[in-house]
Amino acid sequence: MNAVLIAVALSLVSAVAYAAAAVAQERLASRSPGAGTLRLLGSGAWWWSVGLNASAALLHVVALRYGPLTVVQPLGALTLVAAVPMGARLAGRRVSAVEWKGTALTLLGLGAILVTASGPEPNDVLSVPEALAVAGATAALIGVLSRPGARPGLRHASASGLASGVASALTQTVTVAATDRSGPVLSVQVVGVALLVAAFAAGGLLLSQTAYRGGLGGPLAMVTLANPLAAAVIGLSLLGERLQGGPAGVLLALAGAGLASWGVVLLSRATPTPAPVDDDHPVAAVLALEPGSATAEPALVPRPHDPGHLTPATR
């Protein structure tokens, strides 16, 4: 099978897993908007989302071994496409016409980008100085975006997308270098860059959890746009990746990017009123679970007319 086709297939499954994780994170954030990191660590629902993210990341790593960043990263936009019906299903509503339109435009744009981005298996990797320079510049930009100010959800989402995009670029360096038989598997380059990948991946996860306090559509759309943008800049400027088709290919890629961006904007603006959550739905029940809620006993309070008799409190 063609290496690019393998990368595309793995990226599709990865996008679905990322979408499920994003929906889980958003629902948890909406129920506990002020929850800190320590409280999240005690939440089973949050660890389920971490597991989904980890599975998606593993598939993404393998995809990067077979396909260039300019192919694998644009497919990450399918995370938003998959998250829309997932979120609607768990919220007990139908997907709106605007959401379907945004989905179609996003898919058309991605198709155009893939036609021009299809290339050979990646061989170039970032050197240690290049990896450190990229990590330093990204960390500084994330620090600026994470400062207190207006629209924190979109700014944190932008920072999360940058962190994830850079982690993908660094991951490609690790996978290609580690599978290169001409050198040791655990070289200084592999170990050092792997540590940077872990740092940016964890940072991106925590930043997205913070961003989803303001809802799913807008923040996830921003993550979806910032992630491939950061990776594409690195791939085209440092890894020698090129778009196919010459000037016509560039125009087609720009047109595809415009369509995909329009679709993402429509998806981010589509905010239908959600129906009451169906607590009988098995997935919804898991996502709604708070730490200790499954075993907590109802609080006992005195009955007004009978101080000596204790009854369960009405919640």
C-alpha positions as MATLAB code, in Angstrom:
seq = 'MNAVLIAVALSLVSAVAYAAAAVAQERLASRSPGAGTLRLLGSGAWWWSVGLNASAALLHVVALRYGPLTVVQPLGALTLVAAVPMGARLAGRRVSAVEWKGTALTLLGLGAILVTASGPEPNDVLSVPEALAVAGATAALIGVLSRPGARPGLRHASASGLASGVASALTQTVTVAATDRSGPVLSVQVVGVALLVAAFAAGGLLLSQTAYRGGLGGPLAMVTLANPLAAAVIGLSLLGERLQGGPAGVLLALAGAGLASWGVVLLSRATPTPAPVDDDHPVAAVLALEPGSATAEPALVPRPHDPGHLTPATR';
ca = [
       0.000    0.000    0.000;
       1.193    3.541   -0.762;
       2.863    5.173    2.260;
       0.721    8.313    1.970;
      -2.483    6.225    1.945;
      -1.349    4.516    5.163;
      -0.692    7.922    6.718;
      -4.140    9.167    5.664;
      -5.930    6.096    7.073;
      -4.130    6.347   10.405;
      -4.817   10.075   10.547;
      -8.556    9.516   10.030;
      -8.798    7.107   12.971;
      -6.634    9.447   15.041;
      -8.962   12.370   14.272;
     -12.002   10.426   15.512;
     -10.211    9.564   18.761;
      -9.156   13.193   19.225;
     -12.758   14.289   18.612;
     -14.096   11.947   21.308;
     -11.465   13.260   23.721;
     -12.362   16.884   22.930;
     -16.074   16.261   23.537;
     -15.263   14.586   26.851;
     -12.994   17.464   27.899;
     -15.574   20.095   26.956;
     -18.358   18.400   28.901;
     -16.124   18.037   31.924;
     -15.023   21.681   31.682;
     -18.630   22.897   31.397;
     -19.557   21.029   34.594;
     -16.468   22.143   36.538;
     -15.414   25.505   35.054;
     -13.213   26.386   38.001;
     -11.588   22.995   38.488;
      -7.841   23.096   38.965;
      -5.250   20.599   37.820;
      -5.326   18.626   41.084;
      -9.094   18.154   40.903;
      -8.825   17.022   37.288;
      -6.277   14.406   38.310;
      -8.924   12.929   40.609;
     -11.586   12.781   37.893;
     -12.165    9.472   36.152;
     -13.841   11.239   33.200;
     -10.738   13.353   32.652;
      -8.498   10.277   32.642;
     -10.778    8.716   30.020;
     -10.176   11.785   27.838;
      -6.427   11.500   28.490;
      -6.535    7.865   27.380;
      -8.358    8.822   24.175;
      -5.820   11.582   23.528;
      -2.947    9.160   24.101;
      -4.425    6.598   21.676;
      -4.968    9.298   19.054;
      -1.425   10.589   19.559;
       0.020    7.097   19.072;
      -1.813    6.730   15.758;
      -0.651   10.212   14.810;
       2.967    9.266   15.525;
       2.760    6.242   13.231;
       1.099    8.357   10.518;
       3.978   10.834   10.681;
       6.389    7.995   10.006;
       4.692    7.312    6.661;
       3.526   10.743    5.528;
       4.856   14.314    5.506;
       3.603   16.987    7.898;
       1.844   18.788    5.050;
      -0.378   15.695    4.571;
      -0.897   14.463    8.128;
      -1.544   17.792    9.858;
      -4.381   19.086    7.606;
      -6.285   15.871    8.340;
      -6.394   16.993   11.961;
      -9.234   19.315   10.910;
     -11.408   16.212   10.708;
     -11.333   16.235   14.501;
     -13.707   19.188   14.394;
     -15.849   17.494   11.745;
     -16.195   14.368   13.901;
     -16.675   16.299   17.153;
     -19.745   18.156   15.864;
     -22.055   15.120   15.498;
     -20.555   13.515   18.612;
     -21.282   16.602   20.698;
     -24.766   16.923   19.230;
     -25.529   13.271   19.938;
     -24.485   13.497   23.566;
     -26.371   16.788   23.966;
     -29.536   15.124   22.651;
     -30.000   17.371   19.593;
     -29.671   17.209   15.817;
     -26.799   18.658   13.836;
     -27.928   21.991   12.346;
     -27.838   22.909    8.662;
     -25.051   25.426    9.313;
     -22.975   22.704   10.940;
     -23.466   20.372    7.966;
     -22.474   23.181    5.599;
     -19.340   23.874    7.619;
     -18.512   20.174    7.581;
     -18.858   19.956    3.785;
     -16.702   23.031    3.182;
     -14.036   21.719    5.527;
     -13.912   18.382    3.721;
     -13.697   20.052    0.289;
     -10.889   22.287    1.470;
      -8.996   19.368    2.946;
      -9.342   17.436   -0.307;
      -7.765   20.298   -2.250;
      -4.903   20.578    0.221;
      -4.221   16.842    0.120;
      -3.951   16.861   -3.683;
      -1.079   19.358   -3.522;
       0.502   18.107   -0.291;
       0.924   14.453   -1.261;
       4.641   13.726   -1.261;
       7.219   11.062   -0.473;
       7.907    9.545    2.929;
       9.688   11.982    5.247;
      13.446   11.656    5.505;
      14.662   15.015    6.838;
      14.657   15.666   10.568;
      15.285   18.640   12.816;
      18.755   18.899   14.244;
      19.130   19.409   17.982;
      19.829   23.170   17.612;
      16.825   23.542   15.294;
      14.582   21.622   17.698;
      15.712   23.779   20.626;
      15.169   26.964   18.622;
      11.649   25.887   17.599;
      10.836   24.865   21.194;
      12.101   28.151   22.633;
      10.200   30.328   20.160;
       7.013   28.309   20.669;
       7.273   28.447   24.469;
       7.648   32.238   24.330;
       4.607   32.585   22.054;
       2.548   30.282   24.286;
       3.514   32.415   27.286;
       2.204   35.533   25.521;
      -1.069   33.854   24.515;
      -1.631   32.467   28.037;
      -1.447   35.846   29.769;
      -4.663   37.130   31.419;
      -6.829   39.204   29.106;
      -9.850   39.210   26.832;
     -11.164   36.067   25.102;
      -9.094   33.609   27.142;
     -10.779   30.600   25.525;
      -9.607   31.421   22.002;
      -6.144   32.492   23.175;
      -5.625   29.312   25.181;
      -6.923   27.322   22.222;
      -4.398   29.037   19.935;
      -1.634   28.199   22.388;
      -2.840   24.593   22.564;
      -2.870   24.299   18.766;
       0.657   25.691   18.506;
       1.906   23.304   21.180;
       0.296   20.327   19.447;
       1.584   21.341   16.017;
       5.138   21.740   17.257;
       4.870   18.443   19.145;
       3.876   16.775   15.853;
       6.863   18.257   14.032;
       9.193   17.140   16.811;
       7.528   13.722   16.870;
       8.328   13.236   13.209;
      11.978   13.944   13.991;
      11.918   11.319   16.762;
      10.232    8.627   14.664;
      12.429    9.112   11.598;
      15.645    9.356   13.632;
      14.766    6.373   15.841;
      14.045    4.131   12.846;
      17.174    5.201   10.967;
      19.425    2.133   11.045;
      22.555    4.195   10.432;
      22.614    5.468   14.026;
      21.764    4.364   17.574;
      18.095    4.140   18.502;
      18.507    6.133   21.735;
      20.775    8.876   20.476;
      21.032   12.285   22.136;
      18.856   13.676   19.364;
      16.103   11.104   19.883;
      16.018   11.344   23.700;
      16.263   15.141   23.828;
      13.583   15.761   21.231;
      11.335   13.094   22.825;
      11.433   15.037   26.102;
      10.386   18.192   24.244;
       7.531   16.248   22.611;
       6.274   15.095   26.017;
       6.416   18.646   27.401;
       4.529   20.215   24.490;
       1.982   17.380   24.315;
       1.160   17.702   28.029;
       1.041   21.491   27.778;
      -1.286   21.340   24.786;
      -3.642   18.993   26.634;
      -3.891   21.239   29.714;
      -4.268   24.387   27.588;
      -7.129   22.812   25.615;
      -8.873   21.779   28.829;
      -8.735   25.419   29.954;
      -9.916   26.655   26.546;
     -12.987   24.375   26.521;
     -14.437   26.198   29.542;
     -15.891   28.618   26.984;
     -17.514   25.897   24.878;
     -16.412   23.417   22.216;
     -16.939   25.012   18.780;
     -14.798   28.149   18.853;
     -11.843   26.788   20.855;
     -11.719   23.493   18.943;
     -11.866   25.390   15.637;
      -8.917   27.531   16.743;
      -6.932   24.464   17.819;
      -7.743   22.868   14.465;
      -6.397   25.866   12.524;
      -3.336   26.624   14.661;
      -2.114   23.014   14.788;
      -1.519   22.404   11.053;
      -0.358   25.988   10.537;
       2.476   25.580   13.030;
       3.440   22.163   11.657;
       3.299   23.331    8.031;
       5.582   26.286    8.738;
       8.142   23.923   10.251;
       7.761   21.322    7.503;
       8.109   23.798    4.635;
      10.853   25.940    6.170;
      13.044   23.410    8.001;
      12.246   19.907    6.721;
      12.399   20.558    2.995;
       8.779   19.600    2.308;
       7.193   21.075   -0.797;
       3.744   21.459   -2.319;
       3.101   19.531   -5.560;
       2.043   21.047   -8.888;
       4.112   24.220   -8.959;
       2.252   27.581   -9.031;
      -1.067   25.879   -9.860;
      -0.617   23.593   -6.858;
       0.040   26.568   -4.608;
      -3.146   28.278   -5.830;
      -5.144   25.089   -5.289;
      -3.730   24.728   -1.775;
      -4.624   28.346   -0.977;
      -8.143   27.838   -2.313;
      -8.481   24.673   -0.233;
      -7.207   26.471    2.836;
      -9.771   29.215    2.259;
     -12.631   26.718    1.953;
     -11.496   24.797    5.023;
     -11.150   28.015    7.031;
     -14.646   29.099    5.991;
     -16.017   25.727    7.042;
     -14.232   25.916   10.392;
     -15.597   29.429   11.004;
     -19.134   28.244   10.268;
     -18.705   25.313   12.635;
     -17.329   27.559   15.365;
     -20.255   29.990   15.044;
     -22.935   27.317   15.039;
     -24.111   27.316   18.653;
     -27.613   25.756   18.777;
     -29.322   25.548   22.137;
     -28.545   22.119   23.552;
     -31.290   19.854   24.782;
     -31.219   18.503   28.328;
     -28.546   15.856   28.766;
     -29.819   12.304   28.654;
     -28.281   10.856   31.780;
     -29.438    7.386   30.709;
     -27.037    7.445   27.776;
     -24.029    5.351   28.875;
     -21.371    7.678   27.447;
     -23.125   10.778   28.739;
     -23.301    9.219   32.175;
     -19.555    8.601   32.198;
     -18.751   12.100   30.973;
     -21.082   13.659   33.535;
     -19.482   11.765   36.368;
     -17.769   13.893   39.014;
     -15.125   12.518   41.353;
     -16.883   10.484   44.019;
     -20.357   11.097   42.620;
     -20.961    7.454   41.833;
     -20.613    6.400   45.446;
     -21.505    9.526   47.363;
     -24.387    9.173   49.804;
     -27.136   11.840   49.882;
     -26.492   14.511   52.464;
     -28.594   14.297   55.632;
     -30.292   17.425   56.971;
     -32.867   17.940   59.740;
     -36.523   17.989   58.691;
     -37.979   21.445   59.546;
     -40.877   20.125   61.651;
     -38.955   17.279   63.179;
     -35.378   18.280   64.112;
     -34.602   14.798   65.321;
     -35.464   13.078   62.058;
     -32.902   13.111   59.273;
     -33.951   12.861   55.613;
     -32.011   13.062   52.362;
     -31.555   16.626   51.172;
     -33.230   17.694   47.944;
     -30.604   18.539   45.336;
];
